[in-house]
XYZ file of C-alpha atoms in Angstrom:
687
model
C -31.415 70.906 -129.611
C -29.494 68.278 -130.292
C -28.807 65.508 -127.548
C -25.502 64.141 -126.988
C -24.062 60.862 -127.739
C -24.531 59.846 -123.720
C -28.657 60.663 -124.082
C -29.013 58.795 -127.084
C -27.356 55.566 -125.564
C -29.063 56.182 -122.859
C -32.661 56.517 -124.738
C -31.653 53.335 -126.532
C -30.639 51.469 -123.729
C -33.893 51.778 -122.351
C -35.349 49.033 -125.075
C -33.932 46.217 -122.722
C -35.596 42.673 -123.672
C -36.479 39.708 -121.933
C -32.936 38.256 -123.386
C -30.863 40.510 -121.556
C -32.917 39.731 -118.200
C -31.788 36.313 -118.377
C -27.892 37.218 -118.692
C -27.705 38.497 -114.954
C -24.463 37.057 -113.654
C -25.319 34.106 -111.561
C -24.038 34.795 -107.995
C -20.038 33.454 -107.659
C -18.649 31.774 -104.105
C -18.092 34.267 -101.826
C -13.522 34.973 -101.927
C -13.735 33.326 -104.671
C -13.113 35.628 -107.802
C -14.013 35.684 -111.425
C -12.204 36.685 -114.476
C -12.982 40.564 -114.814
C -11.027 42.183 -117.023
C -9.613 45.621 -115.905
C -11.989 47.355 -118.283
C -14.839 45.827 -116.464
C -13.912 47.820 -113.301
C -15.594 50.717 -112.997
C -14.306 54.300 -113.540
C -13.107 56.296 -110.402
C -14.150 59.252 -111.921
C -17.880 57.829 -112.402
C -17.670 56.193 -109.574
C -17.128 59.899 -107.074
C -19.997 61.125 -109.433
C -22.450 58.494 -108.208
C -21.313 58.949 -104.840
C -22.353 62.608 -105.388
C -25.661 62.196 -106.922
C -23.839 65.054 -109.721
C -26.014 63.214 -112.654
C -24.354 66.150 -114.890
C -21.033 64.944 -114.141
C -21.542 61.556 -114.294
C -23.321 62.096 -117.743
C -20.343 64.059 -118.374
C -17.641 61.792 -117.363
C -20.006 58.466 -119.557
C -20.046 60.543 -122.475
C -15.929 60.808 -122.316
C -15.633 56.990 -121.634
C -17.885 56.218 -124.351
C -15.635 58.350 -126.676
C -12.188 56.864 -125.359
C -12.932 52.908 -125.154
C -15.817 53.150 -127.801
C -18.238 50.894 -125.242
C -22.084 51.487 -125.004
C -23.628 53.115 -122.106
C -25.032 49.847 -121.199
C -21.568 48.312 -120.866
C -20.362 51.201 -119.348
C -23.347 51.055 -116.230
C -22.093 47.368 -115.833
C -18.868 47.863 -114.888
C -18.135 46.386 -111.230
C -15.506 47.162 -108.199
C -13.128 44.804 -107.365
C -15.908 43.206 -104.649
C -18.796 42.826 -107.892
C -20.735 46.545 -106.905
C -21.913 47.883 -109.694
C -22.864 51.778 -110.300
C -25.966 50.894 -108.649
C -25.306 49.339 -105.732
C -22.813 52.123 -105.018
C -25.164 55.216 -106.006
C -27.653 53.689 -103.698
C -25.708 53.234 -100.760
C -24.317 56.800 -100.542
C -28.615 57.741 -101.254
C -27.334 59.514 -104.510
C -31.651 58.873 -105.851
C -31.251 61.272 -108.907
C -28.208 58.486 -110.393
C -30.178 55.405 -108.975
C -33.228 57.014 -110.609
C -30.892 57.642 -114.095
C -29.120 54.000 -114.244
C -32.101 51.392 -113.408
C -34.966 52.525 -116.501
C -31.797 53.126 -118.943
C -29.982 49.564 -117.462
C -32.574 47.015 -116.268
C -30.052 43.899 -115.395
C -28.361 46.331 -112.711
C -31.483 45.808 -110.533
C -30.156 42.472 -110.293
C -26.412 42.163 -110.169
C -25.040 41.077 -107.125
C -22.166 41.426 -105.156
C -19.639 38.711 -104.008
C -21.758 38.599 -101.306
C -24.601 37.803 -103.546
C -26.197 41.165 -102.390
C -28.539 43.159 -104.658
C -28.480 47.483 -104.587
C -31.862 46.769 -102.716
C -30.351 44.381 -100.243
C -27.099 46.713 -99.346
C -30.145 49.651 -98.664
C -32.452 47.434 -96.813
C -30.153 47.105 -95.069
C -28.339 50.708 -94.079
C -32.328 51.387 -93.788
C -31.954 54.244 -96.853
C -36.300 54.541 -97.248
C -36.126 57.201 -100.583
C -33.615 54.267 -102.257
C -35.347 51.425 -101.029
C -39.075 52.936 -102.263
C -37.280 54.123 -105.505
C -35.963 50.596 -106.622
C -38.924 49.124 -105.926
C -40.683 51.753 -108.147
C -38.336 51.066 -110.765
C -38.126 47.013 -110.401
C -41.946 47.082 -111.084
C -41.872 49.226 -114.026
C -39.425 47.361 -115.320
C -40.831 43.669 -115.039
C -41.710 41.651 -118.096
C -44.693 39.686 -117.896
C -42.096 36.303 -118.461
C -40.281 36.945 -115.309
C -39.510 33.553 -114.045
C -38.712 32.852 -110.329
C -35.165 33.227 -110.075
C -35.480 36.362 -111.458
C -37.642 37.962 -108.816
C -35.661 40.962 -107.380
C -37.912 40.615 -104.240
C -37.111 37.153 -103.350
C -32.987 36.971 -104.330
C -31.304 35.858 -101.878
C -27.276 36.834 -100.712
C -24.857 34.191 -99.722
C -26.445 33.740 -95.684
C -30.254 33.022 -97.588
C -31.579 36.592 -97.181
C -33.667 38.619 -98.740
C -33.649 42.504 -98.336
C -36.532 42.050 -96.408
C -34.529 39.765 -94.667
C -31.942 42.593 -94.048
C -34.333 45.024 -93.441
C -35.478 43.221 -90.566
C -32.249 41.968 -88.725
C -30.840 45.915 -89.007
C -33.949 47.142 -86.817
C -35.695 48.387 -89.449
C -39.514 49.009 -88.925
C -40.880 51.772 -90.749
C -43.901 52.493 -93.623
C -40.901 51.693 -96.295
C -40.625 48.297 -94.472
C -44.518 47.333 -94.630
C -44.265 48.791 -98.407
C -41.231 46.483 -99.001
C -43.349 43.688 -97.790
C -46.471 44.549 -100.007
C -44.011 44.685 -103.040
C -44.150 40.813 -102.938
C -46.086 39.417 -100.257
C -44.494 36.036 -101.026
C -41.572 36.678 -99.743
C -42.292 36.954 -96.115
C -42.859 33.019 -95.905
C -39.438 32.754 -97.662
C -36.645 31.197 -95.248
C -32.314 31.873 -95.341
C -30.329 29.244 -94.227
C -31.110 29.644 -90.909
C -34.347 28.421 -91.140
C -35.665 31.722 -90.361
C -37.987 33.507 -92.400
C -39.637 37.419 -92.317
C -42.607 36.786 -90.670
C -40.082 34.700 -87.675
C -37.816 37.613 -87.737
C -40.848 40.589 -87.361
C -42.174 38.438 -84.545
C -38.788 37.679 -83.205
C -38.326 41.472 -82.472
C -42.287 42.576 -82.086
C -42.784 44.537 -85.007
C -46.219 43.815 -84.675
C -47.050 46.065 -87.927
C -44.704 44.059 -90.295
C -46.634 40.673 -88.665
C -49.658 42.397 -89.069
C -48.548 43.042 -92.955
C -47.520 39.692 -93.623
C -50.747 37.593 -92.082
C -53.313 40.199 -93.737
C -52.395 39.940 -97.056
C -53.106 37.043 -99.878
C -50.425 35.066 -99.897
C -50.082 34.056 -96.210
C -54.242 32.785 -97.176
C -52.361 30.327 -99.779
C -49.320 29.552 -97.246
C -49.145 25.793 -95.562
C -46.369 25.715 -92.820
C -44.024 22.826 -93.861
C -43.066 22.069 -90.355
C -46.828 22.286 -89.188
C -47.613 18.753 -86.996
C -44.412 17.243 -88.634
C -41.961 16.821 -85.925
C -43.180 15.057 -82.894
C -46.878 13.377 -82.671
C -49.036 14.938 -79.845
C -50.309 12.299 -76.878
C -53.528 12.933 -76.321
C -53.805 12.212 -72.187
C -57.013 12.639 -70.648
C -58.054 12.380 -66.947
C -59.510 9.141 -67.344
C -57.432 7.665 -68.922
C -52.986 7.756 -70.101
C -52.221 6.428 -72.782
C -48.324 4.977 -73.099
C -46.745 4.631 -76.304
C -44.615 1.710 -76.759
C -41.338 1.932 -78.748
C -43.083 0.016 -81.553
C -46.151 2.774 -81.853
C -43.266 5.468 -81.850
C -42.019 3.630 -84.991
C -45.337 4.203 -86.820
C -45.927 7.944 -85.817
C -42.395 8.192 -87.159
C -43.396 6.999 -90.214
C -46.873 8.908 -90.511
C -44.620 12.063 -90.714
C -42.428 11.139 -92.700
C -45.914 10.406 -95.646
C -47.203 13.822 -94.149
C -43.641 15.733 -95.342
C -43.834 13.895 -98.916
C -47.859 14.899 -99.266
C -46.451 19.037 -98.142
C -43.722 18.604 -100.542
C -45.993 17.259 -104.040
C -47.669 20.608 -103.343
C -47.308 22.868 -105.250
C -47.919 26.397 -103.708
C -45.673 25.600 -101.013
C -43.085 24.752 -103.625
C -43.573 28.750 -105.308
C -43.160 30.062 -101.747
C -40.376 27.617 -101.193
C -37.844 28.474 -104.074
C -35.032 29.513 -101.694
C -34.950 26.553 -98.696
C -32.137 24.333 -100.664
C -30.212 26.032 -97.733
C -32.392 24.227 -94.795
C -32.936 21.015 -95.841
C -31.217 18.160 -93.814
C -31.640 14.808 -94.248
C -34.762 15.946 -96.687
C -36.276 17.478 -94.205
C -37.100 21.354 -94.053
C -35.282 23.023 -91.128
C -38.519 26.609 -90.816
C -38.029 27.797 -87.110
C -41.605 28.777 -85.870
C -42.908 32.471 -85.685
C -45.277 31.592 -82.973
C -42.239 30.477 -80.954
C -40.671 33.688 -81.492
C -43.429 35.888 -80.554
C -43.922 33.800 -76.829
C -39.922 34.335 -76.192
C -40.422 38.279 -77.517
C -43.700 38.528 -74.918
C -42.185 36.451 -72.284
C -38.974 39.417 -72.072
C -40.767 42.161 -73.040
C -44.145 41.335 -70.464
C -46.215 42.079 -73.400
C -48.778 39.776 -75.215
C -50.697 41.524 -77.787
C -48.457 40.651 -80.220
C -49.048 36.740 -79.674
C -52.631 37.092 -79.012
C -53.042 38.770 -81.850
C -51.055 35.893 -84.063
C -52.994 33.128 -82.673
C -56.705 34.725 -82.983
C -55.792 35.393 -86.569
C -53.863 31.667 -86.752
C -55.513 29.303 -83.898
C -53.556 26.255 -85.706
C -49.868 28.075 -84.030
C -50.930 26.451 -80.883
C -50.178 23.121 -82.938
C -46.902 24.462 -84.473
C -43.707 22.784 -83.471
C -40.000 23.892 -83.685
C -37.288 21.494 -84.931
C -36.711 19.771 -81.470
C -40.321 19.082 -81.613
C -41.570 21.726 -78.900
C -45.182 23.286 -79.274
C -44.922 27.193 -78.325
C -46.228 25.991 -74.906
C -43.336 24.527 -74.291
C -41.268 27.710 -75.041
C -43.716 29.489 -72.197
C -43.044 27.370 -69.320
C -39.545 27.111 -70.615
C -39.076 31.156 -69.999
C -41.904 30.571 -66.989
C -43.953 33.053 -68.976
C -46.995 32.727 -67.087
C -49.785 35.088 -69.202
C -48.221 32.758 -72.061
C -49.017 29.765 -70.275
C -52.710 30.848 -69.435
C -53.242 32.021 -72.977
C -52.585 28.850 -74.409
C -54.678 26.801 -71.640
C -57.246 28.496 -72.472
C -57.674 28.391 -76.422
C -56.688 24.617 -75.782
C -56.428 22.915 -72.864
C -55.177 19.710 -74.639
C -51.885 21.577 -75.261
C -50.724 20.508 -71.842
C -50.540 16.946 -73.087
C -48.363 17.626 -75.962
C -44.569 16.141 -76.103
C -41.779 17.416 -78.178
C -39.152 14.740 -79.470
C -37.749 13.288 -76.283
C -41.048 13.098 -75.180
C -40.957 15.655 -72.544
C -44.518 17.487 -71.477
C -44.793 21.307 -70.966
C -44.608 21.062 -67.294
C -41.267 18.689 -67.654
C -39.668 22.548 -69.283
C -41.360 24.131 -66.623
C -39.702 22.167 -63.687
C -36.624 21.996 -65.468
C -36.384 25.606 -65.305
C -37.368 26.034 -61.381
C -41.226 27.728 -62.600
C -43.178 26.787 -59.571
C -45.575 29.075 -60.439
C -46.244 27.689 -64.041
C -46.526 24.684 -62.778
C -49.149 25.157 -60.058
C -50.974 26.581 -63.495
C -50.041 23.407 -65.176
C -51.257 21.305 -62.658
C -54.970 21.529 -62.868
C -54.860 20.514 -66.335
C -52.132 17.753 -65.655
C -53.688 15.517 -62.934
C -51.471 12.319 -63.193
C -48.288 13.933 -63.017
C -47.018 10.484 -61.967
C -47.827 9.303 -65.558
C -46.685 11.828 -67.195
C -42.845 10.718 -67.979
C -40.952 11.349 -70.595
C -39.084 8.701 -73.012
C -37.213 8.209 -70.720
C -39.834 7.127 -67.950
C -38.300 10.656 -65.602
C -41.112 12.844 -64.234
C -40.440 16.977 -63.151
C -39.479 15.741 -60.267
C -36.336 13.869 -62.317
C -35.899 17.617 -64.504
C -35.821 19.618 -61.699
C -33.504 17.605 -59.345
C -31.077 16.666 -62.469
C -31.752 20.984 -63.421
C -30.568 21.972 -59.853
C -34.234 22.986 -59.670
C -34.913 23.731 -55.713
C -37.401 25.705 -55.592
C -39.207 22.965 -57.811
C -37.656 20.179 -55.748
C -39.505 22.064 -52.269
C -42.739 22.804 -54.117
C -42.969 18.896 -55.239
C -41.885 17.772 -51.768
C -44.391 19.841 -49.595
C -47.283 19.079 -51.890
C -48.991 15.679 -50.606
C -50.830 14.838 -54.182
C -46.948 14.837 -55.578
C -46.226 12.413 -53.490
C -46.065 9.373 -56.166
C -42.678 11.272 -57.722
C -40.893 10.925 -54.670
C -39.165 7.656 -55.349
C -40.052 6.689 -59.435
C -37.723 5.234 -61.834
C -36.205 6.284 -64.853
C -35.641 3.983 -67.470
C -32.083 3.810 -65.802
C -33.659 2.997 -62.847
C -32.607 7.001 -60.998
C -34.648 8.231 -58.765
C -34.308 11.809 -58.529
C -32.058 11.078 -55.309
C -29.623 9.581 -57.578
C -29.952 12.170 -60.417
C -29.457 14.836 -57.473
C -25.959 12.870 -56.560
C -24.923 12.396 -59.873
C -25.615 16.066 -60.663
C -23.396 16.812 -57.575
C -25.949 19.164 -56.233
C -25.639 18.849 -52.534
C -28.472 21.597 -51.677
C -30.657 19.068 -53.905
C -29.735 16.023 -51.769
C -29.837 17.903 -48.503
C -33.769 18.548 -48.964
C -34.293 15.242 -50.918
C -33.084 12.798 -47.885
C -34.241 15.154 -44.588
C -37.914 13.978 -45.981
C -38.799 10.777 -44.678
C -40.708 9.429 -47.241
C -37.122 9.301 -49.458
C -35.686 6.376 -50.062
C -32.465 5.609 -49.687
C -31.677 2.307 -49.892
C -33.202 2.560 -53.437
C -30.918 0.884 -56.248
C -30.964 1.801 -60.237
C -30.096 -0.442 -63.046
C -26.519 -0.632 -62.075
C -27.229 -1.719 -58.447
C -25.879 1.392 -57.276
C -27.012 3.965 -54.383
C -26.992 7.521 -54.787
C -23.703 7.314 -52.808
C -22.367 5.106 -54.894
C -23.720 6.939 -57.922
C -21.851 10.284 -56.751
C -18.614 8.376 -56.117
C -17.637 7.084 -59.314
C -17.655 10.461 -60.951
C -13.986 12.066 -61.466
C -15.494 15.306 -62.327
C -16.700 18.469 -59.916
C -14.798 17.020 -57.446
C -15.306 20.054 -54.837
C -18.922 19.476 -55.010
C -18.663 15.860 -55.218
C -17.164 15.670 -52.193
C -19.139 17.682 -50.461
C -22.285 15.799 -51.494
C -20.956 12.494 -50.808
C -20.429 14.014 -47.453
C -23.639 14.994 -46.866
C -25.196 11.881 -48.893
C -23.134 9.519 -46.045
C -24.367 12.067 -42.649
C -28.129 11.537 -44.034
C -27.225 8.009 -43.571
C -27.195 6.659 -47.178
C -25.233 3.260 -47.533
C -23.191 1.987 -50.399
C -24.419 -1.033 -52.069
C -22.948 -4.032 -51.124
C -23.470 -5.395 -54.760
C -22.641 -2.537 -56.765
C -20.847 -2.788 -59.858
C -18.408 0.397 -60.507
C -17.874 2.140 -63.220
C -14.162 0.516 -65.114
C -12.405 3.367 -64.976
C -13.547 3.645 -61.049
C -11.752 0.825 -59.968
C -8.984 1.930 -58.670
C -10.766 5.261 -57.063
C -10.173 4.011 -53.803
C -6.153 4.537 -54.123
C -6.334 7.307 -56.212
C -8.579 9.466 -53.565
C -6.344 7.982 -50.790
C -3.183 9.363 -52.379
C -4.858 12.024 -53.082
C -6.239 13.143 -49.365
C -2.729 12.286 -48.181
C -1.468 15.514 -50.820
C -4.742 17.746 -49.290
C -3.682 16.427 -46.024
C 0.140 17.353 -46.087
C -1.473 20.860 -47.516
C -2.860 21.313 -44.096
C -0.404 20.548 -42.298
C 1.665 22.968 -43.625
C -1.078 25.451 -43.256
C -1.182 24.469 -38.996
C 2.323 24.631 -38.864
C 2.671 27.678 -40.306
C -0.919 29.355 -38.080
C 1.204 28.264 -35.125
C 4.585 29.771 -36.117
C 3.151 32.908 -36.278
C 0.525 33.172 -33.256
C 3.834 31.934 -31.350
C 5.990 35.079 -32.364
C 2.552 37.387 -31.722
C 2.684 35.881 -28.180
C 6.095 37.515 -27.439
C 5.881 40.647 -30.522
C 2.467 42.026 -28.914
C 1.181 45.658 -30.287
C 2.503 48.316 -28.042
C 5.761 46.206 -26.490
C 6.661 46.524 -23.525
C 7.750 48.488 -20.226
C 11.546 48.704 -19.976
C 11.460 50.211 -16.543
C 9.777 50.634 -13.367
C 8.396 48.208 -11.365
C 6.515 46.664 -14.718
C 9.398 46.014 -16.805
C 9.185 43.675 -19.002
C 5.184 43.939 -18.881
C 2.857 44.461 -21.889
C 2.528 47.969 -22.348
C -1.288 47.788 -23.499
C -2.319 45.299 -20.240
C -5.341 46.529 -18.848
C -7.042 48.031 -21.894
C -9.921 45.062 -22.543
C -9.173 45.070 -26.419
C -5.197 43.871 -25.572
C -7.298 41.027 -23.431
C -8.916 39.923 -26.245
C -6.174 40.059 -28.317
C -4.200 37.426 -26.251
C -6.987 35.132 -25.328
C -7.442 34.392 -29.683
C -3.922 34.245 -30.452
C -3.200 31.780 -27.617
C -6.481 29.690 -28.465
C -5.529 30.054 -32.356
C -1.661 28.577 -31.132
C -2.951 25.654 -29.586
C -5.593 24.884 -32.133
C -3.198 25.064 -35.335
C -0.749 22.411 -33.118
C -3.870 20.155 -32.198
C -4.847 20.089 -36.456
C -0.270 19.690 -36.752
C 0.034 16.727 -35.173
C -3.656 15.162 -36.272
C -2.646 15.513 -39.457
C 0.469 14.045 -38.780
C -0.671 10.920 -37.979
C -3.126 10.438 -40.317
C -0.016 10.446 -43.271
C 0.181 6.538 -41.381
C -3.772 5.104 -41.805
C -5.741 4.097 -45.030
C -8.774 5.928 -46.292
C -10.724 5.462 -43.296
C -7.958 6.779 -41.304
C -7.332 9.825 -43.077
C -11.086 10.142 -43.106
C -11.407 10.182 -39.580
C -8.063 12.573 -39.214
C -10.619 15.425 -41.547
C -13.376 15.285 -39.349
C -11.243 15.857 -36.136
C -8.993 17.661 -37.882
C -10.277 20.203 -39.987
C -13.206 21.937 -36.952
C -9.436 23.028 -35.102
C -7.549 24.489 -38.065
C -10.611 26.239 -38.590
C -10.786 27.428 -35.050
C -7.352 28.189 -35.359
C -8.212 29.919 -38.511
C -10.659 31.952 -37.059
C -8.754 33.204 -33.978
C -5.722 33.951 -35.725
C -8.380 36.530 -37.722
C -9.832 37.787 -34.727
C -6.239 38.415 -33.317
C -5.235 40.861 -35.821
C -8.672 42.399 -35.728
C -8.070 43.113 -32.069
C -4.436 43.781 -32.732
C -4.261 46.535 -34.927
C -7.858 47.822 -33.242
C -5.413 48.691 -30.106
C -2.279 50.278 -31.890
C -4.788 52.608 -33.848
C -6.937 53.159 -31.170
C -6.204 56.674 -30.849
C -7.482 58.100 -34.424
C -10.858 56.927 -33.638
C -12.323 57.178 -37.371
C -9.216 53.795 -38.510
C -10.250 52.323 -35.156
C -14.062 52.070 -36.433
C -13.055 51.322 -40.182
C -10.482 48.450 -39.418
C -13.030 47.035 -36.590
C -15.810 46.938 -39.639
C -13.171 45.706 -41.767
C -12.281 42.894 -40.293
C -15.537 41.973 -38.949
C -17.048 41.741 -42.845
C -14.428 39.723 -43.601
C -14.455 37.462 -40.600
C -18.622 36.487 -40.871
C -17.394 34.176 -43.697
C -14.862 32.246 -42.059
C -17.346 32.009 -39.034
C -19.961 30.427 -41.547
C -17.590 27.980 -42.641
C -16.437 26.994 -39.237
C -20.066 26.458 -38.274
C -20.282 24.433 -41.211
C -17.396 22.546 -40.070
C -18.115 21.638 -36.183
C -21.501 21.514 -35.567
C -23.210 18.996 -37.190
C -26.483 19.743 -35.557
C -26.939 22.812 -38.089
C -25.007 21.521 -40.735
C -27.957 21.036 -43.398
C -29.018 24.511 -42.375
C -25.277 25.658 -42.963
C -24.446 24.205 -45.909
C -27.799 25.716 -47.749
C -26.993 28.978 -46.399
C -23.987 29.502 -47.334
C -24.366 27.947 -50.904
C -27.078 30.300 -51.685
C -24.836 33.300 -50.566
C -22.740 32.183 -53.257
C -24.818 31.743 -55.807
C -26.146 35.542 -54.829
C -22.861 36.956 -54.351
C -22.074 35.601 -58.282
C -25.066 36.579 -59.441
C -24.164 40.168 -58.847
C -21.113 39.418 -60.325
C -22.481 38.311 -62.839
C -24.578 41.461 -63.667
C -22.048 43.769 -62.564
C -19.211 42.425 -65.073
C -22.091 41.734 -67.893
C -23.527 45.169 -68.025
C -19.962 46.857 -68.186
């Protein structure tokens, strides 16, 4: 039987040369349209046949187009869509396996044709997870590969505009089935190619916890030849023994950086590494490769899933991973301590106790990372390995208590204050002369300030390099007004005095006048509030619940006079009215004085106003209860709701009025607020 013209041309197209492969279209920039003539766009009928996996119709359309347009089969197969997708792209994404196996052998260059995003057909199907098409393309690529195929023409290493290979795309989109293992084995070198984010497929697999993929990559021969370009190249280890603590000065740090630079230059000369990093130009910043560490990704996964199997496997397979650093110079132990992953911390310390003395680029040890995240259990685990915590300082000479107060970690602050061995940390100064109390004040954290000022060992008179006490450091801030005033109140109450020799910052020279004007404005607002409360309670005294008797011996007497809840209503209303009048009078004459008088008026009038608001609220509860008392369920509901909301107002009242328990009530109030905020955040986040 005679062959059709289409079949003859397709068979001729099968004898492609190496020169054909080298004419593959270069990657166009996204958003820039190449000059493609109308005849270079694919035929609609041919595209439909490709999507339907209809081989017979596909050949018929090819034969018809070849006769009409006098084109070869290869030129027709290489036509593209407006987005520069080839027919192989179209057939692959629609799962048309028969069409894929028809096109690729006859036109091998289409395997490496890319669309405007730089994606080959293998990219698109790896992203979509079409395993049968992926396996077919892998087989077809191996069959069509030429002996002199260079690195740039390696299908498996071709990257899109994001720097992702097909293996990257498969892992990013959550695929880790057996076909992904086959894609890894097709070219194991791809496992260590990084994208523009500095992420290799090994990093992505470790980050997602795909243990089988990680094992396939690390068991390959390519892994044995691979050298990590950033290994030991960011931060120099500072080895500290219990008997001697090494303090490194700036000159020594510079020398270490020079040595690191030499080490990076030597790494670049390594031809073997260069082969693996052919697509890493996008990851170079100032000549330094920014490659994300896979062991750090494994730690994060283990910390989130509470499963250390993958982490232990990677450390068993490559013990040097303990020394691998990220772009900030942090080791994997830093990451485990930061996330509070106690099991991971124990794992690293068991393998290398000296890992506890590794610093990041800012000089922070793993114990600093734990302190900055409020992980007391991790600090307890690291403490036996860090016998000189008072000497384990960052480049800014900050200890773990500095890190805790700077990040409002009250559990760590409490632990340090309760631990006798850590007493030296309490009044230690950093490079700017700030003690932990200074940093707590600068951070406007009243809870940490309370914890520190209640400890008799804390020296409240210490000055920083600007000759500021903690009170000065807090008063000259211009942000977080409410928490700043709350912190200033706590500092003043605990006996912290301003420094007579302090040098205020330039923009705080007129802060006293600004504060005075601000307080007078606030006192005006509070005066209005007090006046309104007095007006409302005065009116309520003559419009009592139930009204008055209009006849008989008790004419003009309240109808509910003999009910106990009515008695409570009258008492609360009376107290509210007189308290609000007192507050209004104090706020009125406070307008005539300066900052000291305004401050005194606050201390005197706010408790009166708080009492008035509380009593008015109680009066409302009892008044409503009286008028609905005949309906039992409604009366109980009103009483219950009123008491629930009233508890918050009472707590604020205690905070303002009783100085003896002010510290306790403030801590409780702030903790309740944090608890309520976390519940609201969790609810909204899950919704």
